[in-house]
GROMACS .gro file of C-alpha atoms in nm:
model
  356
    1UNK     CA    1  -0.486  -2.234   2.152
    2UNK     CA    2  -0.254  -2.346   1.867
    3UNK     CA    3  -0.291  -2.074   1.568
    4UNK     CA    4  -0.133  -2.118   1.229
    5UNK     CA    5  -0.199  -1.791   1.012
    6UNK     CA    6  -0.180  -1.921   0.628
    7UNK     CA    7  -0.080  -1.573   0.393
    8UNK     CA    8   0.106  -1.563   0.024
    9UNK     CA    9   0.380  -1.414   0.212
   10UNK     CA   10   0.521  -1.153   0.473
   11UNK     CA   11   0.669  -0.917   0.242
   12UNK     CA   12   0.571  -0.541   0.405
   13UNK     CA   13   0.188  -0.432   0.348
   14UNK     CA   14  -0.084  -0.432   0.532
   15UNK     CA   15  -0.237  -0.770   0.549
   16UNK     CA   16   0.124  -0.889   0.694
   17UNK     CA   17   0.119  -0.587   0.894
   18UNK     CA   18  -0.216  -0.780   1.070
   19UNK     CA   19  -0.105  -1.056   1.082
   20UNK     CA   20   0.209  -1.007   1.277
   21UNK     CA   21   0.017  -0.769   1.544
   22UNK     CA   22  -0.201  -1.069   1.574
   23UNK     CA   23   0.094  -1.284   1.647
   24UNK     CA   24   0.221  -1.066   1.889
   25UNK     CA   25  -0.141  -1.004   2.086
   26UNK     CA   26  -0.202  -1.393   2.069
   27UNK     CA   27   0.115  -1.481   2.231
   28UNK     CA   28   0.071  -1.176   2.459
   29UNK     CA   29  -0.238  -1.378   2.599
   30UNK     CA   30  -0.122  -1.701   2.625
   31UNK     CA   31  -0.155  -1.888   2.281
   32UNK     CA   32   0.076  -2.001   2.008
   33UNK     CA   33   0.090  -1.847   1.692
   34UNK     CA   34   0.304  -1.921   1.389
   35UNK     CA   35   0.312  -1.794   1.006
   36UNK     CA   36   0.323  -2.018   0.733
   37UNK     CA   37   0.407  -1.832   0.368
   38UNK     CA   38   0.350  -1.994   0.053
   39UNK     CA   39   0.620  -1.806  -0.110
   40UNK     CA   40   0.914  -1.594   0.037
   41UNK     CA   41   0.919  -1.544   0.405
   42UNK     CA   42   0.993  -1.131   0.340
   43UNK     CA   43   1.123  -0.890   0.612
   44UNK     CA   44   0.789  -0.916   0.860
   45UNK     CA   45   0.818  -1.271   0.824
   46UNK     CA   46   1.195  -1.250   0.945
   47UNK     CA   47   1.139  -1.040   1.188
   48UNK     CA   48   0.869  -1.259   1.347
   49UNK     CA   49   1.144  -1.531   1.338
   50UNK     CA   50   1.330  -1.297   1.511
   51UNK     CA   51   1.113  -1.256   1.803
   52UNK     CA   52   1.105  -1.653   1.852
   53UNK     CA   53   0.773  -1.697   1.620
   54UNK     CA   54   0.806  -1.976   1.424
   55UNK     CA   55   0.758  -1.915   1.045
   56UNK     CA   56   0.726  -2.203   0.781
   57UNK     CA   57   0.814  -2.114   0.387
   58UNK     CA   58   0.622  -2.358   0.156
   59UNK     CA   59   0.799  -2.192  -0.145
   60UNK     CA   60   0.810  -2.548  -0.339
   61UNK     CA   61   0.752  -2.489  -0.705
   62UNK     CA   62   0.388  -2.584  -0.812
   63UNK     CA   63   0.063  -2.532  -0.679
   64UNK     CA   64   0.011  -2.905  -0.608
   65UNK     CA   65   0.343  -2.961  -0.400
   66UNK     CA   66   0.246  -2.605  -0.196
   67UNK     CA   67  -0.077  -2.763  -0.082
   68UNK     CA   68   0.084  -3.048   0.005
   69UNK     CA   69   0.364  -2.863   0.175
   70UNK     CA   70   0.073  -2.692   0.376
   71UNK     CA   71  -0.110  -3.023   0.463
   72UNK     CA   72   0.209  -3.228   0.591
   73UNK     CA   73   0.312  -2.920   0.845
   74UNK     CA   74  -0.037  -2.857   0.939
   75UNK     CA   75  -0.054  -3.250   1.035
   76UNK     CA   76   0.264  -3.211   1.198
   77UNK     CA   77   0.196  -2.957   1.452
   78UNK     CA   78  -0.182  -3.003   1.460
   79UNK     CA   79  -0.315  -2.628   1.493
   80UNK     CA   80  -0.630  -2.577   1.629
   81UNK     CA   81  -0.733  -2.300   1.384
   82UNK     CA   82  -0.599  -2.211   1.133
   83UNK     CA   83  -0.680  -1.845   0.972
   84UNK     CA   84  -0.612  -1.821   0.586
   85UNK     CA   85  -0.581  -1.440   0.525
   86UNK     CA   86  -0.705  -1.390   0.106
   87UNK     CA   87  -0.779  -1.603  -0.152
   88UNK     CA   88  -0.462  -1.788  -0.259
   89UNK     CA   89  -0.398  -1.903   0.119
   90UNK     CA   90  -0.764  -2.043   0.106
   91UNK     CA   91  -0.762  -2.210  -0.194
   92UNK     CA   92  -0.470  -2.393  -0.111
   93UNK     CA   93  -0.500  -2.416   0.264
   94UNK     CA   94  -0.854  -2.487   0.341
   95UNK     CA   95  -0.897  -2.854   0.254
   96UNK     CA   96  -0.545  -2.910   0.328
   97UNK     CA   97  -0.617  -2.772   0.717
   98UNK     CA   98  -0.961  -2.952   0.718
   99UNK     CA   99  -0.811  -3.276   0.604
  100UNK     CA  100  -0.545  -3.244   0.850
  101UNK     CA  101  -0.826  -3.199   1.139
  102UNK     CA  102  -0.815  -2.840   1.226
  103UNK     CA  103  -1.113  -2.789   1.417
  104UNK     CA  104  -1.128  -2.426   1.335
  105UNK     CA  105  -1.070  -2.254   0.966
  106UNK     CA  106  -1.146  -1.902   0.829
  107UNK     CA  107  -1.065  -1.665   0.563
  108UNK     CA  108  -1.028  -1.299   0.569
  109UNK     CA  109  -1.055  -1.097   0.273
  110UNK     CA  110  -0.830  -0.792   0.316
  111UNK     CA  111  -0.935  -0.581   0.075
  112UNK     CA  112  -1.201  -0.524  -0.191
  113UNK     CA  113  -1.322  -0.762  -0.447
  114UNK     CA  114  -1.547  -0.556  -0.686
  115UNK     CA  115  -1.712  -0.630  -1.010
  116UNK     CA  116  -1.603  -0.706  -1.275
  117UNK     CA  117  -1.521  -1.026  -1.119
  118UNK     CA  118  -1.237  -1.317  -1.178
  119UNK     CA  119  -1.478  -1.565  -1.235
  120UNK     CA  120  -1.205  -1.837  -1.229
  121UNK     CA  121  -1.059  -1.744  -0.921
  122UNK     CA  122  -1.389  -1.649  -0.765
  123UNK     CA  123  -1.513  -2.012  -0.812
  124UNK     CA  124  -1.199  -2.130  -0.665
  125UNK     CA  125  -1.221  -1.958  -0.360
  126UNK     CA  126  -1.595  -2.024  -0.365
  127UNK     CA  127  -1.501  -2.422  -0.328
  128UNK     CA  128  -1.247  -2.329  -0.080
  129UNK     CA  129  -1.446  -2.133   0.116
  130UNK     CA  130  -1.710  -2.415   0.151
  131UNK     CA  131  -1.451  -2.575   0.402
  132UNK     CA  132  -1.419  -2.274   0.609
  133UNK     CA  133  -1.593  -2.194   0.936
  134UNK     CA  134  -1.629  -1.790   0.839
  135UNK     CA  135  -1.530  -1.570   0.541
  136UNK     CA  136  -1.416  -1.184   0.705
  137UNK     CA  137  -1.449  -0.916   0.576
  138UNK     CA  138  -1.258  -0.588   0.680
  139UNK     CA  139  -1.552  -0.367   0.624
  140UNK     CA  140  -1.898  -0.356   0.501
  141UNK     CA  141  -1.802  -0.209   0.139
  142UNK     CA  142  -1.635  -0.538   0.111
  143UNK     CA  143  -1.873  -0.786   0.288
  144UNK     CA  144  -2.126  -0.647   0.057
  145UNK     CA  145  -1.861  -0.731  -0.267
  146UNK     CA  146  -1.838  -1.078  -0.057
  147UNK     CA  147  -2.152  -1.181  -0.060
  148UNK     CA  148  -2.248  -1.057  -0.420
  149UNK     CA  149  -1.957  -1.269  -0.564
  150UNK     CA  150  -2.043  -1.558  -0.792
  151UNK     CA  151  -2.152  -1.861  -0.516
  152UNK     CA  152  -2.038  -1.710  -0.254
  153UNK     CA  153  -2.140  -1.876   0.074
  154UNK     CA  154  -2.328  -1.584   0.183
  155UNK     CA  155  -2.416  -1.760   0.535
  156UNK     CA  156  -2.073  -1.778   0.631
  157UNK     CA  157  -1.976  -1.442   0.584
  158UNK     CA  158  -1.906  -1.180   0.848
  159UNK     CA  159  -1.709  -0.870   0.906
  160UNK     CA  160  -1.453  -0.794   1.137
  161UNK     CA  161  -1.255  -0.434   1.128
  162UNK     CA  162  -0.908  -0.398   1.075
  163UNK     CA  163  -0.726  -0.261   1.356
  164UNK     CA  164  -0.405  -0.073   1.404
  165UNK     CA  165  -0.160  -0.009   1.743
  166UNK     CA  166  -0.160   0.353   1.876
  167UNK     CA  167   0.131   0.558   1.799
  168UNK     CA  168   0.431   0.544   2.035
  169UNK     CA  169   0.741   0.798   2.038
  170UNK     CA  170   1.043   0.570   2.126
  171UNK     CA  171   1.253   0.908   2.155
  172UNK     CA  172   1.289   0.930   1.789
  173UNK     CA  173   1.295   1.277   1.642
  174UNK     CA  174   1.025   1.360   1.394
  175UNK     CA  175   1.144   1.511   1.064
  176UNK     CA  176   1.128   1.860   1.120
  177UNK     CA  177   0.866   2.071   0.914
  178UNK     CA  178   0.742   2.394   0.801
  179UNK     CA  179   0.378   2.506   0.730
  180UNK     CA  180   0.101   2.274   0.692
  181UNK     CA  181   0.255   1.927   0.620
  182UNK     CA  182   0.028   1.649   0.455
  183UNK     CA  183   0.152   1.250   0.527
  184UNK     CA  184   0.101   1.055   0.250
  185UNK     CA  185   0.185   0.659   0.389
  186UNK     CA  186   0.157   0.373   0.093
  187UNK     CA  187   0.335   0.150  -0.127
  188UNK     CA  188   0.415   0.356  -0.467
  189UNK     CA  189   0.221   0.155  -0.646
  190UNK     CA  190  -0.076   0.259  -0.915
  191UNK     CA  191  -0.348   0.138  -0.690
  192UNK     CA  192  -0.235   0.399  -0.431
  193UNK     CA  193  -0.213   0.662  -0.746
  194UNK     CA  194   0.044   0.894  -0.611
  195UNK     CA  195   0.006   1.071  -0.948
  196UNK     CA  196  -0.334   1.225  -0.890
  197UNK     CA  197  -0.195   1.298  -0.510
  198UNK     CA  198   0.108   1.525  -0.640
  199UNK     CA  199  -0.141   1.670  -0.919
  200UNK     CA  200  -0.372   1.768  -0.639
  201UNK     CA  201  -0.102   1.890  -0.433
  202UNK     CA  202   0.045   2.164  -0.682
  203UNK     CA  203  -0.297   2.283  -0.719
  204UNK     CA  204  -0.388   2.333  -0.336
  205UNK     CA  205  -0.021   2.461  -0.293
  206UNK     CA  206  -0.119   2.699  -0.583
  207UNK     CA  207  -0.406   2.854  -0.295
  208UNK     CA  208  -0.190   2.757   0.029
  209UNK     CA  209   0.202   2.864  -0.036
  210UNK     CA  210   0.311   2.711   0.286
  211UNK     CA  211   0.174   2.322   0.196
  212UNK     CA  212   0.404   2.045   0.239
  213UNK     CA  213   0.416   1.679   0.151
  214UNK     CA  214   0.579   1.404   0.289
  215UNK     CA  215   0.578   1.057   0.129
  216UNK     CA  216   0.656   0.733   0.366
  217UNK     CA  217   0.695   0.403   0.178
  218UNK     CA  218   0.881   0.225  -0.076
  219UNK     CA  219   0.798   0.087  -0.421
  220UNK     CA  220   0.925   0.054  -0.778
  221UNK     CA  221   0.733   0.400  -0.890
  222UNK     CA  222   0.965   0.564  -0.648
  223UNK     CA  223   1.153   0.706  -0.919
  224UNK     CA  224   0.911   0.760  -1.154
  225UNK     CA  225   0.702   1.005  -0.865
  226UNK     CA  226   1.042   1.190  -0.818
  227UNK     CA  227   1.082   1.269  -1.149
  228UNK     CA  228   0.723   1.401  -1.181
  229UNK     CA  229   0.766   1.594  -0.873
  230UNK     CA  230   1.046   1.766  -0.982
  231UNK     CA  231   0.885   1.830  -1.360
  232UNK     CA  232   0.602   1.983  -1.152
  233UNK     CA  233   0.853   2.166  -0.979
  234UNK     CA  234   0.754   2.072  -0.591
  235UNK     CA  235   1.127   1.965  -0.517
  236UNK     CA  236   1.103   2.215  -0.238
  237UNK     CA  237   0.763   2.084  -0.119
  238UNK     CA  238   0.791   1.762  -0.126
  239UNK     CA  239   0.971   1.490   0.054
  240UNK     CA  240   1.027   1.118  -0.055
  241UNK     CA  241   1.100   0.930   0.287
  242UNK     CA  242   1.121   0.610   0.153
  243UNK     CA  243   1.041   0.271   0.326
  244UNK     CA  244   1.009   0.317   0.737
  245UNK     CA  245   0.991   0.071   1.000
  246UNK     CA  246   0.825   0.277   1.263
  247UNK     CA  247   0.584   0.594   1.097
  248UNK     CA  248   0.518   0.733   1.448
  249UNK     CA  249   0.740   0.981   1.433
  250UNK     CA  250   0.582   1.105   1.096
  251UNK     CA  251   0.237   1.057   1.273
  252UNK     CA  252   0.318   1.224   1.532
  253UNK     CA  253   0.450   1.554   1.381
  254UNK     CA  254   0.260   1.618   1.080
  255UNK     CA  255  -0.120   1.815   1.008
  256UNK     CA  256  -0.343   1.599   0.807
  257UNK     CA  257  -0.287   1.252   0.641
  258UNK     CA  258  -0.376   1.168   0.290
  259UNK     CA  259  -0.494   0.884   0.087
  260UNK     CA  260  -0.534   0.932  -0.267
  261UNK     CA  261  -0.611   0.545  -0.341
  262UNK     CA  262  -0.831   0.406  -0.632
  263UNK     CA  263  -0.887   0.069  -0.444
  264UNK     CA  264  -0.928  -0.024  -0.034
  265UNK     CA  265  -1.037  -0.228   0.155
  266UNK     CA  266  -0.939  -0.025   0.527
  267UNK     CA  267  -0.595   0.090   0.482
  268UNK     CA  268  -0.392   0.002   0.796
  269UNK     CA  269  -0.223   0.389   0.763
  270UNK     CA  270  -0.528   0.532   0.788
  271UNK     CA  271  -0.648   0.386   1.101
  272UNK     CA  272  -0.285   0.457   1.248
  273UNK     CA  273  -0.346   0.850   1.152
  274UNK     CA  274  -0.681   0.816   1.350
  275UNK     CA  275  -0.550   0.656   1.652
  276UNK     CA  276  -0.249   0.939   1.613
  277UNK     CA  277  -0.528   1.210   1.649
  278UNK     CA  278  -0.474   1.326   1.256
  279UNK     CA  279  -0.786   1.416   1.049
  280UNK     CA  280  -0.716   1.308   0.701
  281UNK     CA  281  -0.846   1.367   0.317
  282UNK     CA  282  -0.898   1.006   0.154
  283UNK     CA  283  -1.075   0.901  -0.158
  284UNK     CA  284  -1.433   0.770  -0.175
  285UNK     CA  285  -1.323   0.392  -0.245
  286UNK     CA  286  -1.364   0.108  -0.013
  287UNK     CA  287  -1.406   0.125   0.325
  288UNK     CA  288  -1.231   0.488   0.377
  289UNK     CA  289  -1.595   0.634   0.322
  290UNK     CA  290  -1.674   0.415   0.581
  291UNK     CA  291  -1.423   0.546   0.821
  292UNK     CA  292  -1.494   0.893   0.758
  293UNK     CA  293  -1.893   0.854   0.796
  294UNK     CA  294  -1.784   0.680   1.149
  295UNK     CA  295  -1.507   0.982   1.288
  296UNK     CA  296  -1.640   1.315   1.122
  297UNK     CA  297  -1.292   1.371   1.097
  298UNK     CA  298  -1.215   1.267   0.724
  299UNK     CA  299  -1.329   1.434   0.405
  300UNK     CA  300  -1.359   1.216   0.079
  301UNK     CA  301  -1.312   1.314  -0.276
  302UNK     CA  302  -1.368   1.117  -0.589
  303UNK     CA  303  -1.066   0.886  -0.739
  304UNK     CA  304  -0.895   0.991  -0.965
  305UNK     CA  305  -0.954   1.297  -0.945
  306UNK     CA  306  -0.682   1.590  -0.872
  307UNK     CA  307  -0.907   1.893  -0.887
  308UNK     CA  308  -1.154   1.771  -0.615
  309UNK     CA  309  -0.872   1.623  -0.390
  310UNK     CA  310  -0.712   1.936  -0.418
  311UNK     CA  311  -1.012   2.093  -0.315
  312UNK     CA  312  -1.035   1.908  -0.003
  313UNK     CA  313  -0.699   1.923   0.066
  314UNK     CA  314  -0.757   2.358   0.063
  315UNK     CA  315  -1.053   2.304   0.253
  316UNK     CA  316  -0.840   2.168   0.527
  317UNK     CA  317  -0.597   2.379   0.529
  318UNK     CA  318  -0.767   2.710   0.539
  319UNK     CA  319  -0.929   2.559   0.842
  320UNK     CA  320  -0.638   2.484   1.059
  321UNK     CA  321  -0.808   2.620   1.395
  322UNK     CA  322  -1.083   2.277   1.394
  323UNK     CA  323  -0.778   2.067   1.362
  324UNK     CA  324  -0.774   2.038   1.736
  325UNK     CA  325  -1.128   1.929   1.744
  326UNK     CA  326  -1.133   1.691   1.444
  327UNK     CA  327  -0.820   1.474   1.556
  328UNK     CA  328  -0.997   1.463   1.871
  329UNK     CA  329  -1.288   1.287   1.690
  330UNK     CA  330  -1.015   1.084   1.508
  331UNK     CA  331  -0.883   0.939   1.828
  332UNK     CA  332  -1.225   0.856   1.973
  333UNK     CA  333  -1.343   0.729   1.664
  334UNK     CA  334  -1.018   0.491   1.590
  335UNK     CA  335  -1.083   0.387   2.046
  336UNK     CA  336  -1.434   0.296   1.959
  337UNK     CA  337  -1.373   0.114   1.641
  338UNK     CA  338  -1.002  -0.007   1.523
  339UNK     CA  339  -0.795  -0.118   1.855
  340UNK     CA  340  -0.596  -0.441   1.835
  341UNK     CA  341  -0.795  -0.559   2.104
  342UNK     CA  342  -1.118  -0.501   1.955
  343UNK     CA  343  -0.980  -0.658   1.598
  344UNK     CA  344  -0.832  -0.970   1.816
  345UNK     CA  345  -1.086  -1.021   2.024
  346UNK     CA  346  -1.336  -1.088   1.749
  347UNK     CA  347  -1.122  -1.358   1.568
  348UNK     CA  348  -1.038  -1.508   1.855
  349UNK     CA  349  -1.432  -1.569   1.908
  350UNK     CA  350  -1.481  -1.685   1.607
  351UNK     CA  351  -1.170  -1.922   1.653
  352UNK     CA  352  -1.336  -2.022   1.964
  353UNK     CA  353  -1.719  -2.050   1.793
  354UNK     CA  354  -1.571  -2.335   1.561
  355UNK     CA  355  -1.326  -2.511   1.796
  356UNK     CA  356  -1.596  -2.569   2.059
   0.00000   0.00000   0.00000
């Protein structure tokens, strides 16, 4: 089957992060995948290109000339589905692939779309949406934000789990640590609050001397965090990593991961700490309460809030002898849930449901 995955772009995060493990698993079973990005290609995107995917840029200026960008290439190579992943690649790819005679469309929402809503951008996708097969949604937090949105076309959506691969060590040495080490994998961004996270850590460290932090990922608060760190005088504690193309080795070596998001829909670096064995501490937002109900391996706090996540941070740490037991429910609960081939195997069904 001929796949064309639609997406704003393939900058690093975790929708791009899908959609090139799709790529890869598609080819991997004998179909042909390619990435088209209606702005910058970004380093994912490049790296696909790398690997002999082909990936289109439609980074015309405009919103009209995009969509017409989109329907000329999709007429050109004739896909036979073509999977928009959120709402700006549907509302300018939808009609453009239906027009162009895809036989199979859908639309994945990657994260959550709470009230209050956009209304104009709702209705938007709402009209786009009416020429796709299915509308996914990466857990039920957010099919239920789905199908509450203003004219949302309720029948059509489903939900499919995000999925990440299992930790590999390529021989790469893992940082080395002392004491209980937290791993803290986002973008430095507000929505991931990293504020509340080093708040919460100075206050656990305050019961548990031998805590330590490491942060993996890149962002323009990067500086910002450091500084605060340092004010808060956790220099020695914690540990900016920066940007990393492979976080096994971090996986791999550290005690609990942490989360201290104020918006989700099922963060990709969560369900690599589960597949790595790692219980974790997350906030009660999205679908990370859903995780955690499913692998009784994950404690939730409130957003936002440094004195309860510090709490739960304490409460893992003075209990370092169940660690054994909870990554082991981690691990089953990431086999029965979030595999690639689970993840896969449902789109390409629904590929296949519309095709045929």
């Amino acid at each position: 089957m001929k796949i064309v995955h639609l997406a704003d772009s393939m900058d690093v995060g975790g929708a791009e992060k899908l959609i090139s493990l799709l790529c890869r698993w598609q080819r991997q079973h004998g179909h042909d995948p390619s990435v088209h990005c209606l702005y910058q290609v970004g380093p994912l995107g490049e790296q696909l290109r790398a690997d002999g995917f082909e990936v289109v840029s439609h980074g015309s200026s405009g919103i009209g000339r995009r969509a017409g960008s989109v329907y000329s290439e999709l007429k050109r190579s004739k896909p036979d589905a073509v999977h928009c992943h959120n709402a700006t690649a549907a509302i300018l790819g939808a009609i453009p692939a239906r027009i162009a005679g895809a036989s199979s469309i859908i639309v994945t929402r990657h994260g959550i779309i709470a009230p209050p809503y956009v209304l104009r951008r709702e209705l938007k996708f709402a009209l786009a949406s009416r020429w796709c097969d299915r509308i996914v949604a990466v857990c039920e937090e957010a099919r239920n934000n789905l199908m509450a949105a203003p004219f949302a076309a309720r029948q059509k959506i489903t939900r499919i789990y995000n999925a990440a691969p299992a930790p590999c060590s390529d021989g790469t040495q893992s940082p080395s640590k002392s004491g209980f080490t937290l791993l803290h994998v986002a973008r430095l961004s507000p929505v991931k609050d990293q504020e509340t996270l080093l708040k919460a850590f100075a206050m656990a460290k305050a019961q548990i001397p031998d805590l330590q932090l490491w942060i993996v990922g890149g962002g323009d608060l990067r500086s910002k965090l450091e500084h605060l760190a340092g004010h808060m005088e956790l220099n020695g504690s914690v540990t900016f990593f920066g940007e990393q193309a492979d976080v096994s080795p971090f996986l791999l070596a550290a005690d609990l991961f942490i989360l201290s998001s104020v918006s989700e829909g099922i963060p990709i670096s969560l369900l690599e700490a589960l597949s790595a064995g790692l219980p974790a501490v997350v906030t009660d937002v999205g679908g990370m309460s859903e995780v955690a109900r499913l692998s009784d391996a994950t404690i939730t706090a409130p957003a936002s809030n440094p004195a309860a996540l510090a709490a739960a941070i304490a409460k893992m740490a003075s209990s370092r002898d169940q660690l054994p037991r909870l990554g082991k429910l981690a691990h089953e609960c990431y086999a029965a849930n979030f595999t690639l081939e689970r993840m896969a195997s449902e789109y390409m069904a629904l590929y296949n449901c519309a095709h045929s």
